[in-house]
């Protein structure tokens, strides 16, 4: 991890989007089978950089994170222009978590990023509380309305996890967690 990334993930306003989140994502990536070395390296860079910029008051965090990744990867020997562009593209996918069918790397990264949604209930609840703390500047009534909208969009989606293996593993628990949190916001 670069000093720049270390400082970013240690920012005091972060409660969930910390180095621990990145380490959990990397641990999940290690378990993904059938990746080429190049694919695994691209995904590793995308995981490291996908939340480099995290300002709960901003709407362009992923785009700014992608730009930072591209700039930083220029200084890494052996990282091609194509690889830098692919890392940036993947990071941008985490903004809306929408992936074109057949975009395997996108499916994997988005599924890894969303994996907390399918965590056991207590761990999910800790995540939800940490995200609320990151958005402490938002009044409770606005938080409940906004968060409920986000949760409902996930629940209304035909699938939450675009990668089939993650879907099979995490989708039922994710739907249970999201529905439980949604009910708590009413």
Coordinates of N, CA, C and O in Angstrom, one line a residue:
X1 N 0.9 -1.2 0.0 CA 0.0 0.0 0.0 C 0.9 1.2 0.0 O 1.9 1.3 0.8
X2 N 0.6 2.2 -0.8 CA 1.3 3.4 -0.9 C 1.0 4.3 0.3 O -0.1 4.2 0.9
X3 N 1.9 5.2 0.6 CA 1.6 6.1 1.7 C 0.3 6.9 1.5 O -0.4 7.2 2.4
X4 N 0.1 7.3 0.2 CA -1.1 8.0 -0.2 C -2.4 7.2 0.1 O -3.3 7.8 0.7
X5 N -2.4 6.0 -0.2 CA -3.5 5.1 0.1 C -3.6 4.9 1.6 O -4.8 4.9 2.1
X6 N -2.5 4.7 2.3 CA -2.6 4.5 3.7 C -3.2 5.7 4.4 O -4.1 5.5 5.3
X7 N -2.8 6.9 4.0 CA -3.4 8.1 4.6 C -4.9 8.2 4.2 O -5.7 8.6 5.1
X8 N -5.3 7.9 3.0 CA -6.7 8.0 2.6 C -7.5 7.1 3.4 O -8.6 7.5 4.0
X9 N -7.2 5.8 3.6 CA -8.0 4.8 4.3 C -8.0 5.1 5.8 O -8.8 4.5 6.5
X10 N -7.1 5.9 6.3 CA -7.0 6.2 7.7 C -7.7 7.5 8.1 O -7.7 7.9 9.2
X11 N -8.3 8.2 7.1 CA -9.0 9.4 7.4 C -10.0 9.3 8.5 O -10.7 8.3 8.5
X12 N -10.1 10.2 9.4 CA -10.9 10.1 10.6 C -12.4 10.0 10.3 O -13.1 9.4 11.2
X13 N -12.9 10.5 9.2 CA -14.4 10.4 8.9 C -14.8 9.0 8.5 O -16.0 8.7 8.4
X14 N -13.8 8.2 8.1 CA -14.2 6.8 7.6 C -14.4 5.9 8.8 O -13.7 5.8 9.8
X15 N -15.5 5.1 8.7 CA -15.9 4.1 9.7 C -16.0 2.7 9.0 O -15.5 1.8 9.6
X16 N -16.5 2.7 7.8 CA -16.6 1.4 7.1 C -15.5 1.4 6.0 O -14.9 0.4 5.8
X17 N -15.4 2.4 5.2 CA -14.6 2.5 4.0 C -13.1 2.7 4.5 O -12.5 3.7 4.1
X18 N -12.6 1.8 5.2 CA -11.2 1.8 5.8 C -10.4 0.8 5.1 O -10.8 0.0 4.3
X19 N -9.2 0.7 5.6 CA -8.2 -0.4 5.2 C -8.8 -1.8 5.5 O -8.6 -2.7 4.7
X20 N -9.6 -1.9 6.5 CA -10.2 -3.2 6.8 C -11.1 -3.6 5.7 O -11.1 -4.8 5.4
X21 N -11.9 -2.7 5.1 CA -12.7 -3.0 4.0 C -11.9 -3.5 2.8 O -12.2 -4.5 2.2
X22 N -10.8 -2.8 2.6 CA -9.9 -3.2 1.5 C -9.3 -4.6 1.7 O -9.3 -5.5 0.8
X23 N -8.9 -4.9 2.9 CA -8.3 -6.2 3.2 C -9.3 -7.3 3.1 O -9.0 -8.4 2.6
X24 N -10.6 -7.0 3.5 CA -11.7 -8.0 3.3 C -11.9 -8.3 1.8 O -12.1 -9.4 1.4
X25 N -11.9 -7.2 1.0 CA -12.1 -7.4 -0.4 C -10.9 -8.2 -1.0 O -11.2 -9.1 -1.9
X26 N -9.7 -7.9 -0.6 CA -8.6 -8.6 -1.1 C -8.6 -10.1 -0.7 O -8.3 -11.0 -1.5
X27 N -9.1 -10.4 0.5 CA -9.2 -11.8 0.9 C -10.2 -12.5 0.0 O -10.0 -13.7 -0.3
X28 N -11.3 -11.9 -0.3 CA -12.3 -12.5 -1.2 C -11.8 -12.7 -2.6 O -12.0 -13.7 -3.2
X29 N -11.0 -11.7 -3.1 CA -10.4 -11.8 -4.4 C -9.5 -13.0 -4.5 O -9.4 -13.7 -5.5
X30 N -8.7 -13.3 -3.4 CA -7.8 -14.4 -3.4 C -8.5 -15.8 -3.6 O -8.0 -16.7 -4.2
X31 N -9.8 -15.8 -3.3 CA -10.6 -17.0 -3.4 C -11.2 -17.2 -4.8 O -11.8 -18.3 -5.0
X32 N -11.2 -16.2 -5.6 CA -11.8 -16.3 -6.9 C -10.9 -17.1 -7.8 O -9.8 -16.8 -8.0
X33 N -11.5 -18.2 -8.4 CA -10.7 -19.1 -9.2 C -10.7 -18.6 -10.7 O -11.4 -17.7 -11.1
X34 N -9.8 -19.2 -11.4 CA -9.8 -19.1 -12.9 C -9.5 -17.7 -13.4 O -10.1 -17.3 -14.4
X35 N -8.6 -17.0 -12.7 CA -8.2 -15.7 -13.2 C -6.8 -15.8 -13.7 O -6.0 -16.5 -13.1
X36 N -6.5 -15.1 -14.8 CA -5.1 -15.1 -15.3 C -4.3 -14.2 -14.3 O -4.9 -13.4 -13.5
X37 N -3.0 -14.2 -14.3 CA -2.2 -13.4 -13.5 C -2.5 -11.9 -13.8 O -2.6 -11.1 -12.8
X38 N -2.7 -11.6 -15.0 CA -3.0 -10.2 -15.4 C -4.3 -9.7 -14.9 O -4.5 -8.6 -14.3
X39 N -5.3 -10.6 -15.0 CA -6.7 -10.2 -14.5 C -6.6 -10.1 -13.0 O -7.2 -9.1 -12.4
X40 N -5.9 -11.0 -12.3 CA -5.8 -10.9 -10.8 C -5.1 -9.6 -10.4 O -5.5 -8.9 -9.5
X41 N -4.1 -9.2 -11.1 CA -3.4 -8.0 -10.8 C -4.2 -6.7 -11.0 O -4.2 -5.8 -10.2
X42 N -4.9 -6.7 -12.2 CA -5.9 -5.6 -12.4 C -6.9 -5.5 -11.3 O -7.2 -4.4 -10.8
X43 N -7.5 -6.6 -11.0 CA -8.5 -6.6 -9.9 C -7.9 -6.2 -8.6 O -8.5 -5.4 -7.8
X44 N -6.7 -6.6 -8.3 CA -6.0 -6.2 -7.1 C -5.8 -4.7 -7.0 O -6.2 -4.0 -6.0
X45 N -5.3 -4.1 -8.1 CA -5.2 -2.6 -8.1 C -6.6 -2.0 -8.0 O -6.7 -1.0 -7.3
X46 N -7.6 -2.5 -8.6 CA -8.9 -1.9 -8.5 C -9.5 -1.9 -7.1 O -10.1 -1.0 -6.6
X47 N -9.2 -3.1 -6.4 CA -9.7 -3.1 -5.0 C -8.9 -2.1 -4.2 O -9.6 -1.4 -3.4
X48 N -7.6 -2.0 -4.3 CA -6.8 -1.1 -3.5 C -7.3 0.3 -3.7 O -7.3 1.1 -2.8
X49 N -7.6 0.7 -4.9 CA -7.9 2.1 -5.3 C -9.4 2.5 -5.3 O -9.7 3.6 -5.4
X50 N -10.3 1.5 -5.2 CA -11.7 1.8 -5.5 C -12.4 2.8 -4.5 O -13.3 3.5 -4.9
X51 N -11.9 2.9 -3.3 CA -12.4 3.8 -2.3 C -11.3 4.8 -1.9 O -11.4 5.3 -0.8
X52 N -10.3 5.0 -2.7 CA -9.2 6.0 -2.3 C -9.8 7.3 -2.0 O -9.3 8.0 -1.0
X53 N -10.8 7.8 -2.7 CA -11.5 9.0 -2.4 C -12.8 8.6 -1.8 O -13.6 7.9 -2.5
X54 N -13.1 9.1 -0.6 CA -14.4 8.8 0.0 C -14.8 10.0 0.8 O -14.4 10.2 2.0
X55 N -15.6 10.8 0.2 CA -16.2 12.0 0.8 C -17.7 11.8 0.8 O -18.3 11.9 -0.3
X56 N -18.3 11.6 1.9 CA -19.8 11.3 1.9 C -20.6 12.5 1.4 O -21.8 12.3 1.1
X57 N -20.0 13.7 1.3 CA -20.7 14.8 0.8 C -20.6 15.0 -0.7 O -21.2 15.8 -1.3
X58 N -19.7 14.1 -1.4 CA -19.5 14.3 -2.8 C -20.1 13.1 -3.6 O -20.4 12.1 -3.0
X59 N -20.4 13.4 -4.9 CA -21.0 12.4 -5.7 C -20.0 11.8 -6.8 O -20.4 11.0 -7.6
X60 N -18.8 12.2 -6.7 CA -17.8 11.8 -7.7 C -16.6 11.0 -7.1 O -15.6 11.0 -7.7
X61 N -16.8 10.4 -6.0 CA -15.8 9.6 -5.4 C -15.1 8.6 -6.3 O -13.9 8.5 -6.3
X62 N -15.9 7.8 -6.9 CA -15.4 6.7 -7.8 C -14.6 7.3 -8.9 O -13.5 6.7 -9.3
X63 N -15.1 8.3 -9.6 CA -14.4 8.9 -10.7 C -13.1 9.5 -10.2 O -12.0 9.3 -10.9
X64 N -13.1 10.1 -9.1 CA -11.8 10.7 -8.6 C -10.8 9.6 -8.1 O -9.6 9.7 -8.3
X65 N -11.4 8.5 -7.6 CA -10.6 7.3 -7.2 C -9.9 6.7 -8.5 O -8.8 6.3 -8.5
X66 N -10.7 6.6 -9.5 CA -10.2 6.0 -10.8 C -9.1 6.9 -11.3 O -8.1 6.4 -11.8
X67 N -9.3 8.2 -11.3 CA -8.2 9.1 -11.8 C -7.0 9.0 -11.0 O -5.8 9.0 -11.5
X68 N -7.1 8.9 -9.6 CA -5.9 8.7 -8.8 C -5.2 7.4 -9.1 O -4.0 7.4 -9.1
X69 N -6.0 6.4 -9.3 CA -5.4 5.1 -9.6 C -4.6 5.1 -10.9 O -3.4 4.7 -11.0
X70 N -5.2 5.7 -11.9 CA -4.5 5.8 -13.2 C -3.2 6.6 -13.1 O -2.1 6.2 -13.6
X71 N -3.2 7.7 -12.3 CA -2.0 8.5 -12.1 C -1.0 7.7 -11.3 O 0.2 7.7 -11.7
X72 N -1.4 7.1 -10.3 CA -0.4 6.3 -9.5 C 0.2 5.1 -10.2 O 1.4 4.8 -10.1
X73 N -0.6 4.5 -11.0 CA -0.1 3.3 -11.7 C 0.8 3.6 -12.9 O 1.5 2.8 -13.3
X74 N 0.8 4.9 -13.3 CA 1.8 5.3 -14.3 C 3.3 5.1 -13.8 O 4.2 4.9 -14.5
X75 N 3.4 5.2 -12.4 CA 4.7 5.1 -11.8 C 5.1 3.7 -11.5 O 6.2 3.4 -11.0
X76 N 4.2 2.7 -11.8 CA 4.5 1.3 -11.4 C 5.0 0.6 -12.7 O 4.3 0.6 -13.7
X77 N 6.2 0.1 -12.6 CA 6.8 -0.6 -13.7 C 6.0 -1.8 -14.2 O 5.5 -2.5 -13.3
X78 N 5.8 -1.9 -15.5 CA 5.1 -3.1 -16.0 C 3.6 -3.0 -16.1 O 3.0 -3.9 -16.6
X79 N 3.1 -1.8 -15.7 CA 1.6 -1.6 -15.8 C 1.4 -0.9 -17.1 O 1.7 0.2 -17.3
X80 N 0.7 -1.6 -18.0 CA 0.4 -1.1 -19.3 C -0.7 0.0 -19.3 O -1.4 0.1 -18.3
X81 N -0.7 0.7 -20.4 CA -1.8 1.7 -20.5 C -3.2 1.0 -20.5 O -4.1 1.5 -19.8
X82 N -3.3 -0.1 -21.1 CA -4.5 -0.9 -21.1 C -4.9 -1.3 -19.7 O -6.0 -1.2 -19.3
X83 N -3.9 -1.8 -18.9 CA -4.2 -2.2 -17.5 C -4.7 -1.0 -16.7 O -5.6 -1.1 -15.9
X84 N -4.0 0.2 -16.8 CA -4.4 1.4 -16.1 C -5.8 1.8 -16.5 O -6.6 2.1 -15.6
X85 N -6.1 1.7 -17.8 CA -7.5 2.1 -18.2 C -8.5 1.1 -17.7 O -9.6 1.5 -17.3
X86 N -8.2 -0.2 -17.6 CA -9.1 -1.2 -17.1 C -9.3 -1.0 -15.6 O -10.4 -1.2 -15.1
X87 N -8.3 -0.7 -14.9 CA -8.4 -0.5 -13.4 C -9.4 0.7 -13.2 O -10.3 0.6 -12.4
X88 N -9.2 1.7 -14.0 CA -10.0 2.9 -13.8 C -11.5 2.6 -14.2 O -12.4 3.0 -13.5
X89 N -11.7 1.8 -15.3 CA -13.0 1.5 -15.7 C -13.7 0.7 -14.6 O -14.9 0.9 -14.3
X90 N -13.0 -0.3 -14.0 CA -13.6 -1.1 -13.0 C -14.0 -0.3 -11.8 O -15.0 -0.5 -11.2
X91 N -13.1 0.6 -11.4 CA -13.4 1.4 -10.2 C -14.7 2.2 -10.5 O -15.5 2.4 -9.6
X92 N -14.8 2.8 -11.7 CA -16.0 3.6 -12.0 C -17.3 2.7 -11.9 O -18.4 3.3 -11.6
X93 N -17.2 1.4 -12.1 CA -18.4 0.6 -12.0 C -18.9 0.5 -10.6 O -20.1 0.3 -10.4
X94 N -18.0 0.8 -9.6 CA -18.5 0.7 -8.2 C -19.4 1.9 -7.8 O -20.0 1.9 -6.8
X95 N -19.5 2.9 -8.7 CA -20.4 4.0 -8.4 C -21.9 3.6 -8.4 O -22.6 3.9 -7.5
X96 N -22.3 2.8 -9.4 CA -23.7 2.4 -9.5 C -23.9 0.9 -9.4 O -25.0 0.4 -9.3
X97 N -22.8 0.2 -9.3 CA -22.8 -1.2 -9.2 C -23.6 -1.9 -10.3 O -24.2 -3.0 -10.1
X98 N -23.6 -1.3 -11.5 CA -24.2 -1.9 -12.6 C -23.1 -2.4 -13.6 O -22.2 -1.7 -13.9
X99 N -23.3 -3.6 -14.0 CA -22.3 -4.3 -14.9 C -23.0 -4.9 -16.1 O -24.0 -5.5 -15.9
X100 N -22.4 -4.7 -17.2 CA -22.9 -5.4 -18.4 C -22.7 -6.9 -18.3 O -21.6 -7.3 -17.8
X101 N -23.6 -7.6 -18.8 CA -23.5 -9.1 -18.7 C -22.3 -9.5 -19.5 O -22.0 -9.0 -20.6
X102 N -21.5 -10.4 -19.0 CA -20.3 -10.9 -19.7 C -19.1 -10.1 -19.3 O -18.0 -10.5 -19.7
X103 N -19.2 -9.1 -18.5 CA -18.0 -8.3 -18.0 C -17.5 -9.0 -16.8 O -17.8 -8.6 -15.7
X104 N -16.8 -10.1 -16.9 CA -16.4 -10.9 -15.8 C -15.7 -10.1 -14.7 O -16.0 -10.3 -13.5
X105 N -14.7 -9.3 -15.1 CA -13.9 -8.6 -14.1 C -14.8 -7.6 -13.4 O -14.7 -7.4 -12.2
X106 N -15.7 -6.9 -14.1 CA -16.6 -6.0 -13.5 C -17.6 -6.7 -12.5 O -17.8 -6.3 -11.4
X107 N -18.1 -7.9 -13.0 CA -18.9 -8.7 -12.1 C -18.2 -9.1 -10.8 O -18.8 -9.0 -9.7
X108 N -17.0 -9.4 -10.9 CA -16.2 -9.8 -9.7 C -16.0 -8.7 -8.8 O -16.2 -8.7 -7.6
X109 N -15.5 -7.5 -9.3 CA -15.2 -6.4 -8.5 C -16.5 -5.9 -7.8 O -16.5 -5.6 -6.6
X110 N -17.5 -5.7 -8.5 CA -18.8 -5.2 -7.9 C -19.3 -6.2 -6.9 O -19.7 -5.7 -5.8
X111 N -19.2 -7.4 -7.2 CA -19.7 -8.4 -6.2 C -18.8 -8.4 -4.9 O -19.4 -8.5 -3.8
X112 N -17.5 -8.3 -5.1 CA -16.7 -8.2 -3.9 C -17.0 -6.9 -3.1 O -17.1 -7.0 -1.9
X113 N -17.1 -5.8 -3.8 CA -17.4 -4.6 -3.1 C -18.7 -4.6 -2.3 O -18.9 -4.1 -1.2
X114 N -19.7 -5.3 -2.9 CA -21.0 -5.4 -2.2 C -21.1 -6.6 -1.3 O -22.2 -6.8 -0.6
X115 N -20.1 -7.4 -1.1 CA -20.2 -8.6 -0.3 C -20.6 -8.4 1.1 O -21.3 -9.3 1.7
X116 N -20.4 -7.2 1.7 CA -20.8 -7.0 3.0 C -22.4 -7.1 3.1 O -22.9 -7.4 4.2
X117 N -23.1 -6.8 2.0 CA -24.5 -6.9 2.1 C -25.0 -8.3 2.4 O -26.1 -8.5 3.0
X118 N -24.2 -9.3 2.1 CA -24.5 -10.7 2.4 C -23.8 -11.3 3.6 O -23.8 -12.5 3.8
X119 N -23.3 -10.4 4.4 CA -22.6 -10.9 5.6 C -23.6 -11.4 6.7 O -24.8 -11.1 6.6
X120 N -23.2 -12.2 7.6 CA -24.1 -12.5 8.7 C -24.7 -11.3 9.4 O -24.1 -10.2 9.3
X121 N -25.9 -11.4 9.9 CA -26.7 -10.3 10.4 C -25.9 -9.3 11.3 O -26.0 -8.1 11.1
X122 N -25.2 -9.8 12.2 CA -24.5 -8.9 13.2 C -23.4 -8.1 12.5 O -23.2 -6.9 12.7
X123 N -22.7 -8.7 11.5 CA -21.7 -8.0 10.8 C -22.3 -7.0 9.9 O -21.8 -5.9 9.7
X124 N -23.4 -7.4 9.2 CA -24.1 -6.4 8.4 C -24.6 -5.2 9.2 O -24.5 -4.1 8.8
X125 N -25.1 -5.5 10.4 CA -25.6 -4.4 11.2 C -24.5 -3.4 11.6 O -24.7 -2.2 11.7
X126 N -23.3 -4.0 11.9 CA -22.2 -3.1 12.2 C -21.8 -2.3 11.0 O -21.5 -1.1 11.2
X127 N -21.9 -2.9 9.8 CA -21.6 -2.1 8.6 C -22.6 -1.0 8.5 O -22.2 0.2 8.2
X128 N -23.9 -1.3 8.6 CA -24.9 -0.3 8.5 C -24.7 0.9 9.4 O -24.9 2.1 9.1
X129 N -24.4 0.6 10.7 CA -24.1 1.6 11.7 C -22.9 2.4 11.3 O -22.9 3.6 11.4
X130 N -21.8 1.8 10.8 CA -20.6 2.5 10.4 C -20.9 3.5 9.2 O -20.4 4.6 9.2
X131 N -21.7 3.0 8.3 CA -22.1 3.9 7.2 C -22.9 5.1 7.7 O -22.7 6.2 7.3
X132 N -23.8 4.8 8.6 CA -24.6 5.9 9.2 C -23.6 7.0 9.8 O -23.8 8.2 9.7
X133 N -22.6 6.5 10.5 CA -21.6 7.4 11.2 C -20.9 8.2 10.1 O -20.5 9.3 10.3
X134 N -20.6 7.6 9.0 CA -19.9 8.3 7.9 C -20.8 9.4 7.4 O -20.3 10.4 6.8
X135 N -22.1 9.2 7.5 CA -23.0 10.2 7.0 C -23.7 11.0 8.2 O -24.8 11.4 8.1
X136 N -22.9 11.2 9.2 CA -23.4 11.8 10.4 C -23.9 13.2 10.2 O -24.8 13.8 10.9
X137 N -23.4 13.9 9.1 CA -23.9 15.2 8.7 C -25.3 15.3 8.2 O -25.8 16.4 8.1
X138 N -25.8 14.1 7.8 CA -27.2 14.1 7.3 C -28.2 13.9 8.4 O -28.1 13.0 9.2
X139 N -29.2 14.8 8.5 CA -30.2 14.7 9.5 C -30.9 13.3 9.4 O -31.1 12.8 8.3
X140 N -31.4 12.8 10.6 CA -32.0 11.5 10.6 C -33.2 11.3 9.6 O -33.2 10.3 9.0
X141 N -34.1 12.3 9.5 CA -35.2 12.1 8.6 C -34.7 12.0 7.1 O -35.2 11.1 6.4
X142 N -33.8 12.8 6.7 CA -33.2 12.7 5.4 C -32.4 11.4 5.2 O -32.4 10.8 4.1
X143 N -31.7 11.0 6.2 CA -31.0 9.7 6.2 C -31.9 8.6 5.9 O -31.7 7.7 5.1
X144 N -33.0 8.5 6.7 CA -33.9 7.4 6.6 C -34.5 7.3 5.2 O -34.6 6.3 4.6
X145 N -34.9 8.5 4.7 CA -35.5 8.5 3.3 C -34.4 8.1 2.3 O -34.7 7.3 1.4
X146 N -33.2 8.7 2.3 CA -32.2 8.4 1.4 C -31.7 6.9 1.4 O -31.6 6.2 0.4
X147 N -31.5 6.5 2.6 CA -31.0 5.1 2.8 C -32.1 4.1 2.4 O -31.8 3.1 1.8
X148 N -33.3 4.4 2.7 CA -34.4 3.5 2.3 C -34.5 3.4 0.8 O -34.7 2.3 0.3
X149 N -34.2 4.5 0.1 CA -34.2 4.4 -1.4 C -33.1 3.6 -1.9 O -33.3 2.8 -2.8
X150 N -31.9 3.7 -1.3 CA -30.8 2.8 -1.7 C -31.1 1.4 -1.5 O -30.9 0.5 -2.4
X151 N -31.6 1.1 -0.3 CA -31.9 -0.3 0.0 C -33.0 -0.9 -0.9 O -32.9 -2.0 -1.3
X152 N -34.0 -0.1 -1.1 CA -35.1 -0.6 -2.0 C -34.6 -0.8 -3.4 O -35.0 -1.8 -4.1
X153 N -33.7 0.0 -3.9 CA -33.2 -0.2 -5.3 C -32.4 -1.6 -5.3 O -32.6 -2.3 -6.3
X154 N -31.7 -1.9 -4.3 CA -31.0 -3.2 -4.3 C -32.1 -4.3 -4.2 O -32.0 -5.3 -5.0
X155 N -33.1 -4.2 -3.4 CA -34.1 -5.2 -3.3 C -34.9 -5.4 -4.5 O -35.3 -6.5 -4.9
X156 N -35.1 -4.3 -5.3 CA -35.9 -4.3 -6.5 C -35.1 -4.9 -7.7 O -35.7 -5.3 -8.7
X157 N -33.8 -4.9 -7.6 CA -32.9 -5.5 -8.6 C -33.2 -6.9 -8.8 O -33.4 -7.7 -7.8
X158 N -33.1 -7.4 -10.0 CA -33.3 -8.8 -10.3 C -32.2 -9.6 -9.6 O -32.4 -10.8 -9.2
X159 N -31.0 -9.1 -9.6 CA -29.8 -9.7 -8.9 C -29.1 -8.6 -8.2 O -29.0 -7.4 -8.7
X160 N -28.5 -8.8 -7.0 CA -27.6 -7.9 -6.3 C -26.2 -8.1 -6.7 O -25.5 -7.2 -7.0
X161 N -25.8 -9.4 -6.8 CA -24.4 -9.7 -7.1 C -24.3 -10.2 -8.5 O -24.9 -11.2 -8.9
X162 N -23.6 -9.4 -9.4 CA -23.6 -9.8 -10.8 C -22.8 -11.1 -11.1 O -23.0 -11.7 -12.0
X163 N -21.8 -11.4 -10.2 CA -21.0 -12.6 -10.4 C -21.9 -13.8 -9.9 O -22.3 -13.8 -8.7
X164 N -22.0 -14.8 -10.7 CA -22.9 -16.0 -10.3 C -22.5 -16.7 -9.0 O -23.3 -17.1 -8.3
X165 N -21.2 -16.8 -8.8 CA -20.7 -17.5 -7.6 C -21.0 -16.7 -6.4 O -21.5 -17.2 -5.4
X166 N -20.8 -15.4 -6.4 CA -21.1 -14.5 -5.3 C -22.7 -14.5 -5.1 O -23.1 -14.5 -3.9
X167 N -23.4 -14.5 -6.2 CA -24.9 -14.5 -6.1 C -25.4 -15.7 -5.4 O -26.2 -15.6 -4.4
X168 N -24.9 -16.9 -5.8 CA -25.3 -18.1 -5.1 C -25.0 -18.1 -3.6 O -25.8 -18.6 -2.8
X169 N -23.8 -17.6 -3.3 CA -23.3 -17.6 -2.0 C -24.0 -16.6 -1.1 O -24.4 -16.9 0.1
X170 N -24.2 -15.4 -1.6 CA -24.5 -14.2 -0.7 C -25.9 -13.7 -0.9 O -26.4 -12.9 0.0
X171 N -26.5 -13.9 -2.0 CA -27.8 -13.2 -2.4 C -28.9 -13.4 -1.3 O -29.5 -12.4 -0.9
X172 N -29.2 -14.6 -0.9 CA -30.3 -14.8 0.1 C -30.1 -14.0 1.4 O -31.0 -13.3 1.8
X173 N -28.9 -14.1 1.9 CA -28.6 -13.3 3.2 C -28.6 -11.8 2.9 O -29.1 -11.1 3.8
X174 N -28.1 -11.4 1.8 CA -28.2 -10.0 1.5 C -29.6 -9.4 1.4 O -29.9 -8.4 2.0
X175 N -30.5 -10.2 0.8 CA -31.9 -9.7 0.7 C -32.5 -9.7 2.1 O -33.3 -8.8 2.4
X176 N -32.2 -10.7 2.9 CA -32.7 -10.7 4.3 C -32.2 -9.4 5.1 O -32.9 -8.8 5.7
X177 N -30.9 -9.2 4.9 CA -30.3 -8.0 5.6 C -30.9 -6.7 5.2 O -31.2 -5.8 6.0
X178 N -31.0 -6.6 3.9 CA -31.5 -5.3 3.3 C -33.0 -5.1 3.7 O -33.3 -4.0 4.1
X179 N -33.8 -6.1 3.7 CA -35.2 -6.0 4.1 C -35.3 -5.7 5.6 O -36.1 -4.8 6.0
X180 N -34.4 -6.3 6.4 CA -34.4 -6.0 7.8 C -34.1 -4.5 8.1 O -34.7 -3.8 8.9
X181 N -33.0 -4.0 7.4 CA -32.6 -2.7 7.7 C -33.7 -1.7 7.1 O -34.0 -0.7 7.8
X182 N -34.3 -2.0 6.0 CA -35.3 -1.2 5.4 C -36.5 -1.1 6.4 O -37.0 0.0 6.7
X183 N -36.9 -2.2 7.0 CA -38.0 -2.2 8.0 C -37.6 -1.3 9.2 O -38.5 -0.6 9.7
X184 N -36.4 -1.3 9.6 CA -35.9 -0.5 10.7 C -36.0 1.0 10.5 O -36.0 1.8 11.4
X185 N -36.0 1.4 9.2 CA -36.0 2.8 8.9 C -37.4 3.4 8.8 O -37.5 4.6 8.7
X186 N -38.4 2.5 8.9 CA -39.8 3.0 8.7 C -40.3 3.8 10.0 O -39.8 3.6 11.0

